[in-house]
């Protein structure tokens, strides 16, 4: 499941009981690279949840912070926090204008949260967002049939995306649970 937003690539992979999330580090303003080492993947709720964001930087950070407060409010329940954020995001007149996507994972679930009120979970444990998301998704699907770990698949897949998508670089942040 890939969703297009310019300026980043985030990928989550579930393999052999492990989950990894990787993201590139490029921040672009139009057709100009303004930062090479941004950190778009974060650990939340006592390190038990990973979140990655794509879209407008300020919008994405705002949503990530709102999601973190929903996690605190719901004692780390990923699904409940995701549904509550999606509901608020869709209903709130100010939040509704935010243009970003969140990929969030814990040891059991991988979820995509959008401003349309969507909370989606991929069937195969692979979730990709951002402008290079479909490239990383395709690479990860092929690599799932190898002996590589979730971390290795995520890193290699972002590398592939960075070689194709001009809005994605190979300065990769990788977190795992």
C-alpha angles and dihedrals in degrees: 000000000000126000124191123237121147120245111036151035124222123178133181122194131188114201132156095349095310131102127207132185123198133182137178123240104228123120115188131191105200105311095338125095108226100172134023103186108045116150108229097163118074139179114233138181103027091325092294097111131052123206129189126183138201130187134046108005098227091043093049094048091048091052093046090053091048090050091051090053089050089052090053091047092052098040095250096309099153098195095046093046091048093051092047092049092048091049093049092043092054096042102041114087093215097042091046089069093058113109110207144097130225127211111196131180142178130175091285110031143038114201138182114209120196137179090246089073093261123149105178131179121197118231095224101045094250119117126174132180136174136050093305094038098107092050092050090045092053092048092048092050090055093045094051089080092060131081091254121126123243089258093051092048092049094048095046091046094053088047089055091049090050090057092055109029117067090206093058128072135190096247093112129193112200129188129173139191 
